[in-house]
Structures are given as C-alpha cells and as structure tokens.
Coordinates of C-alpha atoms (C1' of nucleotides) in Angstrom, one line a residue:
Chain A
M1 CA -70.8 86.2 143.6
H2 CA -67.3 84.4 145.0
D3 CA -66.3 85.4 147.6
V4 CA -63.1 87.9 147.1
I5 CA -62.4 88.7 150.5
A6 CA -62.1 85.4 151.6
E7 CA -59.8 83.7 148.4
L8 CA -57.6 86.8 148.9
R9 CA -57.2 86.0 153.0
W10 CA -56.1 82.7 152.1
R11 CA -53.8 83.9 149.6
G12 CA -52.4 86.4 152.5
L13 CA -53.2 89.7 150.1
I14 CA -54.6 91.1 153.6
H15 CA -52.6 93.7 154.8
Q16 CA -55.2 95.9 156.2
S17 CA -58.8 96.8 155.0
T18 CA -61.6 99.7 156.3
D19 CA -64.3 97.4 157.1
D20 CA -63.3 94.4 157.7
A21 CA -66.7 92.6 159.3
G22 CA -68.7 94.3 156.8
L23 CA -66.8 94.6 153.9
P24 CA -66.9 90.2 152.7
A25 CA -71.0 90.2 152.9
W26 CA -71.2 93.6 150.5
L27 CA -68.9 92.4 148.1
V28 CA -70.6 89.0 147.5
E29 CA -73.8 91.4 147.1
K30 CA -73.4 92.4 143.7
P31 CA -70.5 93.8 141.1
R32 CA -68.4 96.2 142.1
S33 CA -66.4 98.9 141.2
V34 CA -62.4 98.5 142.2
Y35 CA -59.6 100.3 141.1
A36 CA -55.7 100.4 142.1
G37 CA -53.1 102.9 140.5
F38 CA -50.3 102.7 139.1
D39 CA -47.3 105.8 138.8
P40 CA -46.4 106.3 135.9
T41 CA -42.1 106.0 136.9
A42 CA -40.5 104.1 134.4
D43 CA -41.8 102.7 130.7
S44 CA -42.4 99.4 132.0
L45 CA -44.8 97.9 134.7
H46 CA -42.1 95.5 137.2
V47 CA -42.3 93.0 139.3
G48 CA -43.0 95.5 141.9
H49 CA -46.5 96.6 140.8
L50 CA -47.9 92.5 140.1
M51 CA -49.2 92.5 144.1
A52 CA -52.1 95.2 142.8
L53 CA -52.4 93.5 139.8
M54 CA -52.9 90.1 140.6
I55 CA -55.5 91.5 143.6
L56 CA -57.3 93.6 140.7
R57 CA -57.4 90.1 138.9
R58 CA -59.1 88.5 141.7
F59 CA -61.6 91.1 141.6
Q60 CA -62.5 90.2 138.2
Q61 CA -62.9 86.8 138.7
A62 CA -64.4 86.8 141.7
G63 CA -67.2 89.3 139.5
H64 CA -65.9 92.7 139.6
R65 CA -65.2 96.0 137.3
P66 CA -61.4 96.5 137.9
I67 CA -60.5 100.1 136.7
A68 CA -56.9 100.1 136.6
L69 CA -55.3 104.2 137.1
V70 CA -52.5 105.1 135.2
G71 CA -50.9 108.4 137.1
G72 CA -50.7 111.3 134.1
A73 CA -50.7 113.6 136.8
T74 CA -50.0 112.3 139.9
G75 CA -46.7 111.0 138.4
M76 CA -46.2 113.9 137.7
I77 CA -45.8 115.3 141.4
G78 CA -44.5 112.1 142.9
D79 CA -45.8 110.3 145.8
P80 CA -43.9 110.9 149.1
S81 CA -45.0 107.7 150.9
G82 CA -42.4 104.9 151.5
K83 CA -39.8 107.3 150.0
S84 CA -37.1 109.1 151.8
E85 CA -36.2 111.5 149.9
E86 CA -37.8 114.1 147.3
R87 CA -38.0 112.7 144.2
N88 CA -37.0 114.5 140.7
L89 CA -40.1 115.5 138.9
L90 CA -40.2 113.3 135.5
S91 CA -40.9 115.7 132.4
V92 CA -44.1 115.4 130.0
D93 CA -42.5 113.5 127.1
Q94 CA -41.1 111.0 129.6
L95 CA -44.1 110.2 131.5
R96 CA -46.5 110.3 128.3
A97 CA -44.0 107.6 127.4
N98 CA -43.9 105.8 130.5
V99 CA -48.3 105.5 130.6
A100 CA -48.2 104.1 126.4
G101 CA -45.6 102.0 128.1
M102 CA -47.8 99.9 130.5
E103 CA -51.1 100.5 129.2
P104 CA -51.0 96.7 126.9
Q105 CA -49.0 95.4 130.2
L106 CA -52.5 96.5 132.3
R107 CA -53.8 94.6 130.0
R108 CA -52.1 91.0 129.6
F109 CA -53.8 91.2 133.4
L110 CA -57.4 91.7 133.4
N111 CA -59.7 91.4 130.9
F112 CA -61.0 94.5 128.5
D113 CA -63.8 93.4 126.5
A114 CA -66.0 91.2 128.5
G115 CA -69.6 93.1 129.0
P116 CA -70.0 94.3 132.8
G117 CA -67.1 93.0 134.4
A118 CA -64.6 94.5 131.9
A119 CA -61.8 95.7 132.8
V120 CA -61.7 100.1 132.6
L121 CA -57.9 101.8 132.0
V122 CA -58.4 105.4 133.2
N123 CA -55.5 107.6 133.0
N124 CA -56.0 110.8 135.8
F125 CA -54.0 113.4 134.0
D126 CA -57.3 113.1 131.8
W127 CA -59.2 115.1 134.6
M128 CA -56.4 116.2 136.6
G129 CA -54.5 117.8 133.5
R130 CA -57.2 120.5 133.4
F131 CA -58.1 121.2 136.7
G132 CA -57.4 125.4 137.4
Y133 CA -55.5 125.5 141.2
L134 CA -58.1 128.1 142.7
E135 CA -61.0 125.5 141.0
F136 CA -58.9 122.8 142.7
L137 CA -58.0 124.3 146.0
R138 CA -61.7 125.7 146.3
D139 CA -63.2 122.4 145.7
V140 CA -60.8 120.2 147.0
G141 CA -58.3 121.5 149.3
K142 CA -60.7 122.9 151.3
H143 CA -62.1 119.3 152.7
F144 CA -58.6 118.9 154.1
P145 CA -57.2 119.8 157.4
V146 CA -53.3 120.3 157.5
N147 CA -53.1 118.6 161.5
V148 CA -54.6 115.3 159.1
M149 CA -52.5 115.2 156.2
L150 CA -49.5 116.1 158.7
A151 CA -50.3 113.1 161.1
K152 CA -50.5 110.3 157.8
D153 CA -47.5 108.4 158.5
S154 CA -45.9 109.7 154.8
V155 CA -45.5 112.9 156.0
R156 CA -44.8 112.6 159.7
S157 CA -42.1 110.6 158.7
R158 CA -40.2 112.4 156.4
L159 CA -40.7 115.6 158.5
E160 CA -38.5 113.7 161.3
R161 CA -36.2 113.3 158.8
T162 CA -33.3 116.3 158.4
D163 CA -31.8 115.4 156.2
A164 CA -34.9 115.0 153.4
G165 CA -37.3 117.3 153.1
L166 CA -40.8 117.6 152.0
S167 CA -41.6 120.3 149.2
Y168 CA -45.1 121.7 149.1
T169 CA -45.5 120.0 145.8
E170 CA -44.8 116.1 147.4
F171 CA -47.8 116.9 150.9
S172 CA -50.4 117.9 148.4
Y173 CA -49.7 114.3 146.7
M174 CA -52.6 112.6 148.6
L175 CA -54.9 115.3 147.2
L176 CA -54.7 114.1 144.4
Q177 CA -55.0 110.8 144.9
A178 CA -58.1 111.4 147.0
Y179 CA -59.8 113.5 144.4
D180 CA -58.9 110.4 141.6
F181 CA -61.0 107.8 144.4
V182 CA -64.0 110.8 144.1
H183 CA -64.0 110.9 140.8
L184 CA -64.3 107.1 139.7
F185 CA -66.7 106.9 142.4
N186 CA -68.8 110.4 140.7
E187 CA -68.0 108.0 137.2
Y188 CA -67.5 104.9 137.9
A189 CA -69.4 103.9 140.8
C190 CA -66.5 102.6 142.2
E191 CA -66.3 102.2 145.4
V192 CA -63.4 100.3 146.1
Q193 CA -59.7 100.8 146.3
V194 CA -56.4 98.2 146.9
G195 CA -53.3 99.4 147.3
G196 CA -49.7 98.7 148.7
S197 CA -49.5 99.1 152.7
D198 CA -48.0 102.3 151.8
Q199 CA -51.2 103.4 150.4
W200 CA -53.6 103.4 153.7
G201 CA -52.8 106.6 154.1
N202 CA -54.1 108.0 150.0
I203 CA -56.3 105.7 150.4
T204 CA -58.2 106.7 153.3
A205 CA -57.7 110.3 152.2
G206 CA -60.4 110.0 149.4
I207 CA -62.3 108.3 151.8
D208 CA -62.1 111.1 154.1
L209 CA -62.8 113.8 150.6
A210 CA -65.5 111.1 149.6
R211 CA -67.5 111.2 152.7
R212 CA -67.2 115.6 153.4
L213 CA -67.3 115.3 149.1
R214 CA -70.2 113.4 148.6
G215 CA -72.2 112.1 151.6
V216 CA -70.3 108.4 150.9
Q217 CA -69.3 105.4 152.4
L218 CA -66.1 104.1 150.0
Y219 CA -63.9 101.3 151.0
G220 CA -59.6 100.9 150.9
M221 CA -57.8 98.1 151.6
T222 CA -54.4 97.3 151.1
C223 CA -52.1 94.7 150.5
P224 CA -48.7 93.5 152.0
L225 CA -45.7 95.0 151.1
L226 CA -43.4 91.5 149.6
T227 CA -40.3 91.6 150.7
R228 CA -37.7 88.7 150.3
S229 CA -36.7 86.0 153.7
D230 CA -32.9 87.9 153.2
G231 CA -34.6 91.1 153.1
Q232 CA -34.1 92.1 149.8
K233 CA -36.7 93.7 147.9
M234 CA -38.8 91.1 145.8
G235 CA -38.0 91.8 142.3
K236 CA -34.4 93.2 142.6
S237 CA -31.5 91.1 140.9
E238 CA -28.0 92.0 140.5
S239 CA -29.3 94.1 137.4
G240 CA -32.0 95.9 139.1
A241 CA -35.8 95.6 138.4
L242 CA -37.8 92.4 137.0
W243 CA -39.3 94.3 134.5
L244 CA -42.8 92.8 132.9
D245 CA -41.5 94.7 129.3
P246 CA -38.9 91.7 127.7
E247 CA -36.8 94.0 125.7
K248 CA -36.2 95.0 129.1
T249 CA -36.6 91.7 131.2
S250 CA -36.0 89.1 129.1
P251 CA -38.5 85.8 129.0
Y252 CA -35.4 83.2 130.3
Q253 CA -33.9 85.9 132.6
F254 CA -37.6 85.9 134.5
Y255 CA -38.5 82.8 134.7
Q256 CA -34.3 82.6 136.0
Y257 CA -35.6 84.8 138.6
W258 CA -38.0 82.5 140.1
I259 CA -36.0 79.2 139.2
N260 CA -33.4 80.6 141.3
L261 CA -35.9 81.9 144.2
D262 CA -35.2 80.7 147.8
D263 CA -37.0 78.2 149.3
A264 CA -38.2 80.6 152.3
D265 CA -39.9 82.5 149.5
V266 CA -41.3 80.2 147.1
A267 CA -44.9 79.4 148.7
T268 CA -45.5 82.8 149.9
C269 CA -45.1 83.6 146.0
L270 CA -46.8 80.9 144.5
R271 CA -50.2 82.4 146.3
F272 CA -49.2 85.8 145.7
F273 CA -48.4 85.4 141.7
T274 CA -50.2 82.5 140.2
D275 CA -54.1 81.9 140.1
L276 CA -53.2 78.6 140.9
G277 CA -55.5 77.4 143.8
Q278 CA -54.7 76.1 147.1
D279 CA -55.7 72.5 146.4
T280 CA -53.1 73.1 144.1
I281 CA -51.1 74.8 145.9
D282 CA -50.5 72.7 148.7
R283 CA -50.6 69.8 146.1
V284 CA -47.4 72.0 144.7
L285 CA -45.7 72.5 147.8
A286 CA -46.3 68.2 149.3
E287 CA -44.1 67.5 145.7
H288 CA -41.5 70.1 147.0
E289 CA -41.0 69.2 150.4
A290 CA -41.0 65.0 149.7
D291 CA -37.9 66.5 146.8
R292 CA -35.8 69.8 147.6
G293 CA -33.6 69.0 145.3
R294 CA -36.7 69.1 142.3
R295 CA -37.7 72.2 142.4
T296 CA -40.7 71.3 141.6
A297 CA -42.6 74.2 143.3
Q298 CA -40.1 77.2 142.0
R299 CA -40.6 75.3 138.4
C300 CA -44.1 75.3 139.2
L301 CA -43.9 80.0 140.0
A302 CA -41.8 80.2 137.3
A303 CA -43.8 78.4 134.4
E304 CA -47.1 80.0 136.0
L305 CA -45.8 83.5 136.0
T306 CA -43.8 83.6 133.2
R307 CA -46.6 82.2 131.1
L308 CA -48.8 85.4 132.4
V309 CA -46.0 87.9 131.6
H310 CA -44.8 86.8 128.6
G311 CA -47.2 83.9 127.1
P312 CA -46.8 81.0 126.4
D313 CA -44.4 81.8 123.8
G314 CA -42.6 83.5 125.8
L315 CA -42.3 80.7 128.7
T316 CA -41.3 77.7 125.9
I317 CA -38.4 79.8 124.9
A318 CA -37.3 80.5 128.4
E319 CA -37.7 76.7 129.0
R320 CA -35.5 76.0 126.1
A321 CA -32.6 77.5 127.1
T322 CA -33.0 77.1 130.6
Q323 CA -32.7 73.5 129.8
I324 CA -30.0 73.8 127.0
F325 CA -27.2 76.4 130.0
F326 CA -28.4 73.9 132.7
G327 CA -29.0 70.7 130.6
A328 CA -26.7 69.0 127.9
E329 CA -23.1 69.4 126.8
I330 CA -23.3 72.8 124.4
G331 CA -21.0 71.8 122.2
E332 CA -23.1 70.7 119.2
L333 CA -25.9 72.8 118.7
P334 CA -27.3 73.5 115.3
E335 CA -27.3 77.4 114.9
A336 CA -31.3 77.4 114.3
Q337 CA -31.4 76.4 117.9
L338 CA -28.9 78.8 119.3
Q339 CA -30.3 81.5 116.9
G340 CA -33.6 80.5 119.2
I341 CA -32.1 81.8 122.4
F342 CA -29.9 85.0 120.9
A343 CA -33.0 86.8 121.9
D344 CA -33.2 86.4 124.5
V345 CA -30.1 85.9 127.1
P346 CA -27.6 88.5 127.3
S347 CA -25.8 88.8 123.8
R348 CA -22.8 91.3 121.1
E349 CA -22.4 90.7 118.5
L350 CA -18.3 91.4 117.7
P351 CA -16.3 91.5 113.8
R352 CA -15.9 88.1 112.8
E353 CA -12.2 89.0 112.6
K354 CA -11.1 88.7 116.3
L355 CA -11.1 85.3 116.6
Q356 CA -8.2 85.0 114.0
G357 CA -4.8 85.2 114.2
N358 CA -3.8 84.9 118.3
G359 CA -7.7 85.0 119.1
L360 CA -9.4 87.2 121.0
P361 CA -8.3 86.6 125.3
M362 CA -10.7 85.4 127.3
A363 CA -11.3 88.4 129.6
D364 CA -11.6 90.3 127.1
A365 CA -14.4 87.9 125.8
L366 CA -16.1 88.3 129.2
V367 CA -16.1 92.1 129.3
A368 CA -17.5 92.2 126.4
A369 CA -20.1 90.1 126.5
G370 CA -20.9 91.8 129.7
L371 CA -20.6 89.6 132.2
A372 CA -16.9 91.4 134.2
K373 CA -16.9 95.5 134.6
S374 CA -13.4 95.5 134.2
K375 CA -11.0 92.6 133.2
G376 CA -9.9 93.1 136.7
E377 CA -12.9 91.2 137.6
A378 CA -12.6 89.0 135.0
R379 CA -9.4 88.1 135.4
R380 CA -10.4 87.4 138.8
T381 CA -13.2 85.4 138.0
I382 CA -10.8 82.7 135.5
T383 CA -8.4 82.4 138.2
H384 CA -10.8 81.4 140.3
G385 CA -12.4 78.8 138.2
G386 CA -15.1 80.9 137.3
A387 CA -15.0 81.1 133.4
Y388 CA -16.9 78.9 130.9
V389 CA -16.2 78.8 127.6
N390 CA -19.6 76.1 125.9
N391 CA -19.6 74.8 129.5
R392 CA -16.3 73.8 129.7
R393 CA -14.3 76.0 132.6
A394 CA -11.7 77.4 130.8
G395 CA -9.3 78.4 134.0
E396 CA -6.4 79.9 131.8
L397 CA -5.8 83.4 132.2
D398 CA -3.4 83.2 128.4
R399 CA -6.6 81.5 127.0
C400 CA -8.0 82.6 123.2
L401 CA -11.3 82.4 121.8
T402 CA -10.6 81.1 118.4
L403 CA -12.9 80.1 115.4
D404 CA -12.6 76.4 116.9
D405 CA -15.1 77.6 120.0
L406 CA -17.6 78.1 117.7
V407 CA -20.6 76.3 118.5
G408 CA -23.1 76.1 114.7
E409 CA -22.1 79.5 112.7
S410 CA -21.0 82.6 114.6
T411 CA -21.4 81.6 118.4
I412 CA -19.6 81.3 121.5
V413 CA -21.7 81.2 124.4
L414 CA -19.6 82.2 128.2
R415 CA -20.8 81.8 131.3
S416 CA -19.7 83.0 134.5
G417 CA -19.8 81.3 137.4
K418 CA -22.9 79.2 137.9
K419 CA -25.6 80.3 136.1
K420 CA -24.8 83.9 134.5
Y421 CA -25.0 83.7 130.4
G422 CA -23.5 85.8 128.2
L423 CA -23.4 85.0 124.2
L424 CA -21.0 86.2 122.2
R425 CA -21.7 86.6 118.1
F426 CA -19.9 86.5 115.4
V427 CA -20.6 88.6 112.2
Chain B
rG1 C1' -24.1 134.9 166.2
rG2 C1' -20.2 131.9 169.8
rG3 C1' -18.0 127.2 169.9
rG4 C1' -16.9 122.1 169.1
rG5 C1' -17.6 117.3 165.9
rG6 C1' -17.8 116.0 161.1
rU7 C1' -16.5 114.5 155.0
rU8 C1' -11.9 107.8 154.2
rU9 C1' -12.6 103.4 148.4
rC10 C1' -20.8 99.8 146.4
rC11 C1' -21.8 100.6 152.0
rC12 C1' -20.4 101.2 157.0
rG13 C1' -15.6 102.6 159.4
rA14 C1' -10.3 102.8 161.1
rG15 C1' -6.5 105.3 158.7
rC16 C1' -4.4 111.0 161.7
rG17 C1' 3.1 113.0 157.4
rG18 C1' 6.6 107.7 153.6
rU19 C1' 6.0 100.4 154.1
rC20 C1' -1.8 103.4 151.7
rA21 C1' -4.9 101.1 146.5
rA22 C1' -5.7 102.7 152.4
rA23 C1' -7.4 97.9 158.4
rG24 C1' -12.4 96.1 159.7
rG25 C1' -16.6 94.8 158.7
rG26 C1' -21.3 94.5 155.6
rG27 C1' -22.1 93.9 150.5
rU28 C1' -21.2 92.1 145.6
rC29 C1' -17.8 88.5 143.0
rA30 C1' -15.7 83.5 142.5
rG31 C1' -14.6 78.6 144.3
rA32 C1' -16.0 74.0 147.9
rC33 C1' -20.7 71.8 150.0
rU34 C1' -25.3 70.9 147.2
rG35 C1' -30.4 71.2 144.5
rU36 C1' -29.1 76.5 139.3
rA37 C1' -31.7 76.5 146.7
rA38 C1' -30.1 78.6 152.2
rA39 C1' -26.3 77.6 156.2
rU40 C1' -21.8 77.2 156.1
rC41 C1' -16.5 77.6 154.9
rU42 C1' -12.3 79.6 151.1
rG43 C1' -10.2 83.4 148.1
rA44 C1' -11.1 87.9 145.4
rU45 C1' -12.5 92.8 145.2
rG46 C1' -9.6 101.4 141.9
rG47 C1' -8.0 100.8 136.7
rC48 C1' -5.0 99.1 132.7
rA49 C1' -1.0 98.0 127.6
rA50 C1' 0.7 95.1 135.1
rU51 C1' 7.3 93.0 138.8
rG52 C1' 4.8 98.1 136.2
rC53 C1' 2.1 103.2 135.0
rC54 C1' -2.7 105.8 136.1
rU55 C1' -7.1 107.4 138.9
rU56 C1' -9.2 107.6 144.2
rC57 C1' -9.8 109.9 150.8
rG58 C1' -16.1 117.1 150.7
rC59 C1' -13.6 121.0 146.4
rA60 C1' -9.2 124.8 145.3
rG61 C1' -4.6 125.7 146.6
rG62 C1' -0.3 126.2 149.3
rU63 C1' 4.1 123.3 152.9
rU64 C1' 7.4 118.8 151.5
rC65 C1' 12.3 114.7 148.7
rG66 C1' 7.0 113.2 149.9
rA67 C1' 0.1 113.9 152.1
rA68 C1' -5.8 110.8 153.1
rU69 C1' -2.7 112.5 156.4
rC70 C1' 0.1 119.7 158.0
rC71 C1' -1.6 124.4 156.6
rU72 C1' -5.3 127.9 154.0
rG73 C1' -9.5 129.4 151.9
rC74 C1' -14.3 127.0 150.4
rA75 C1' -18.5 124.3 150.6
rC76 C1' -22.0 120.9 152.9
rC77 C1' -23.3 118.2 156.8
rC78 C1' -24.0 117.1 162.3
rC79 C1' -23.7 118.9 167.9
rC80 C1' -23.6 122.2 172.0
rC81 C1' -23.9 127.6 174.3
rA82 C1' -27.0 132.0 172.8

RNA sequence: GGGGGGUUUCCCGAGCGGUCAAAGGGGUCAGACUGUAAAUCUGAUGGCAAUGCCUUCGCAGGUUCGAAUCCUGCACCCCCCA
C-alpha cells in the first residue's frame, strides 16, 4: 500500500497526529477507514472545506476507505471550536436543505463506486436523531469528566472571554462528535479521524470515549489551518466565501480567485489542493520562478482546481471568459460567444428602452451591473478613470450608454478597475 | 449595594455647543508602477433628483437660533470599593 502519511507530510498537510511514530506503518499494513466531518452550515461546501476533503481523497487514493460525515445532528448544535461566540441555531428545514446541497459536492472528490475502498457518505442525524436524552447521558455523558472538557481549548478560550459566553448546548458538542467516532467504529470499523487543527479537541474526545466504551485505540490527525500570507482567510474574496456551488460562485469567479493568488501562497496551495505529484509541482514552481510574469503556477493551480470542482466544461468556460476579458478587444465578439460567458460572469438584465434617447448614465450602469454599491461610488470610479465600457476606458461623468455601445445583439461589457467585470444585457 | 468610566461613521479611535458628514489609523475602492502578483506612491471613502437636500455619533426626550458635544430618563458594557 501507498504510504499516505509520507504523501501528506511532503504536502505539509499534517499538523498533529496522535501517533506520529506508529501511524505510517499501521496505515500501510492494510486498508483502513478514515472519516472527516462536515457541518452543514450552508447549502454548499466552500474552499474552507477543501483541506479535509483533499485529505480524504488522498487516503482513498492510497487504498483506504474514506467516510464523509455530514453533521445533520451536530449542525443542530454548533461546534464552538474556533468560534469566538455562540452561534445561532439553524432550523431543521434549513439543515436538511444544507445537507442535500453538500452531498453531491462531496461526491466529486471521492469515489463512491469502487469496491472495498468505496467512499461512504453518512449523516450523523441518522443515529443521533433517535438518541434519547437520558440514554445519551447514561451511555455517553457518564464517560466525560467535566474537568477534562473544561480543559479543551475550544471551551477554555470561550470561557476566558468576558464578552461571549458558552451555552450548555455548545458545551455538549464534543460529546456528539466523540460519539460519532465510536459509532463509525462500530458500523464501519473506522479507526482514524482527520480534521482541521481546531478539531483536535473533538477528535481526542472521540478517541477517549472509544477507549472507555470499547477498549480500542483509535487514531486522529489534524491538518494546519490555511491562511494566506496576508493573514486573510484562504478562500475569502471581497464578496464573501468561495463556494463550490457554481450557482453561488461561478467557475469563472472561482478560477479568477486562484489566478490572482499571491506568489507567496501558490506553492502551498498547489501541494494542498491539487493531485499533482511532487516532481510536477517542483517543475511548475521552477518554471514560475524563471518568469514570474507568466504566472505559470497560478494558472496551473487555477486550472487543476477548477477542473476538479467544476469539471472540464467549467474549466473551459472559465478559461474562455478569462481570455476574452484579459486578452482581446471586445468590440467585435459574436453574440454566440458572449452567450457562453453570460452564464458565468455576473450579469443583469435591463429593458432595452434604457439605451434610447439620451441613454443610460454611466454611473447608473455601474450600479445596475453590481460594480458599485452606490452612485457616489460609481462616480468616484469613473472620475478616477477606473470605469470601462467594452474594455475601453470611460472617464467622463456624463458618458451615457446607448445602442451604439452594444456588443453583439444585446450586451454591454462593463468593468470597474482592472479585473472586476459585469455584463449588462438589454432585452 | 457604593463609586467611577464608556457606547462615534465598515473597524479601531479623536472630537466635548456652531467653521462636523465628523481628525488619525486600518480596511475597502480607484489610479500609477507591474505580472490580472507583492511592495510602494497618489487619490477617494454616508446617501441622493448634488454650488443644494436628506440620514448618521447607544435609545428616548429636553435646553438652545444651533447638539456628536449640555441636561433628564432608559439600555448595554468596563473598572474600582463592599
């Protein structure tokens, strides 16, 4: 069997493990089952989930069986780990919708069809939902010394804050996650849990519980939390999280995020998020070093990830839109080609009449296209020379869009700054 | 229970009767330089039918020609003494 730990190690994906010395050999011995949990806080996964997802994927590639757990039950409680304040509870309907949204996305990363190593998708609501309160307290709660629970980072940091409390509900969260681990051990012989470094406390809670309840030794491993060199959270764009759902974050926007990544972060991301091997990555990085202006590494990363998340078609669309916007003159594009990128670049529809007469003032157009929050902001952008119509600078405040500005049948391409595009479609 | 301090625009933080849409910093946006990078520099940064009008300084009232600034009450937070 492939040594998955060695693989994860060179990629920099190991932060802590419960048994640094023994784990590699134990994993090479025979296929094991590994699980990671995903709380359904939204109806789509986002880039923040990618780390754990890629780790499961690599375990599967190495011959192990990945188990993706969606937290239909734990999501009802809310994990205090890494959260500075108490969370609002999600409604049951919302949770159900969120779980439904995440499931097909998980399937993109893991293979659910292939024999003994086939991935498994479970929802902890299926076993937690039926658990009676008294039963749970007797069977599970009894094994948790409160002083140990209080010592966990996730709890302690919250208790130390004077401005944010910790409810009994969230305090109990770790019991649920701990029990999940034991349950998965019972049902799937799952012996390893992976997660972000903030999950350490929850993972070890599960290991302790398994020892007490079943007398078995389970394993845990965490990956580092990924932050960008400028301190921002990876995968956070100006407009919020980078979703894996193409309806929320289009393949074009997704692709653009990675294309724009700092040089300082690109090597790490290549190792974390692509399936490329060490040799290939080294070659790409060397090529990138040789001529940074070509952004070889970013292009490679963006292509690999977009293909993984949105498929070859998604990548094609993203690349084509990128070529059109950052390359050629827009003036003469055929309508058909514009249609292709419509779906992907934020666009708004407006009635065609707006272009008649004096036309549509530039500032209104920018606001309508979502490129400015207010007319004041739009005006500033224009005055500073940051507004473009069909890639041509439009610097005059009194500039109005008319029928003459249409590209193809019904489109006008607006841009604010260097790279923020918005399409207006006049129907 | 007693005493003191605080709540300002996206965030931090000045302002303490008019010249306050409110200093400064951060962030953000735009420009220059570049490589759709980083760093740096420049400008902008409540809204709008815009030489004006409207909304904003915890909430509600009051004093005043005029209040973020003064008074009263309320809410929340912090600190000190019991």
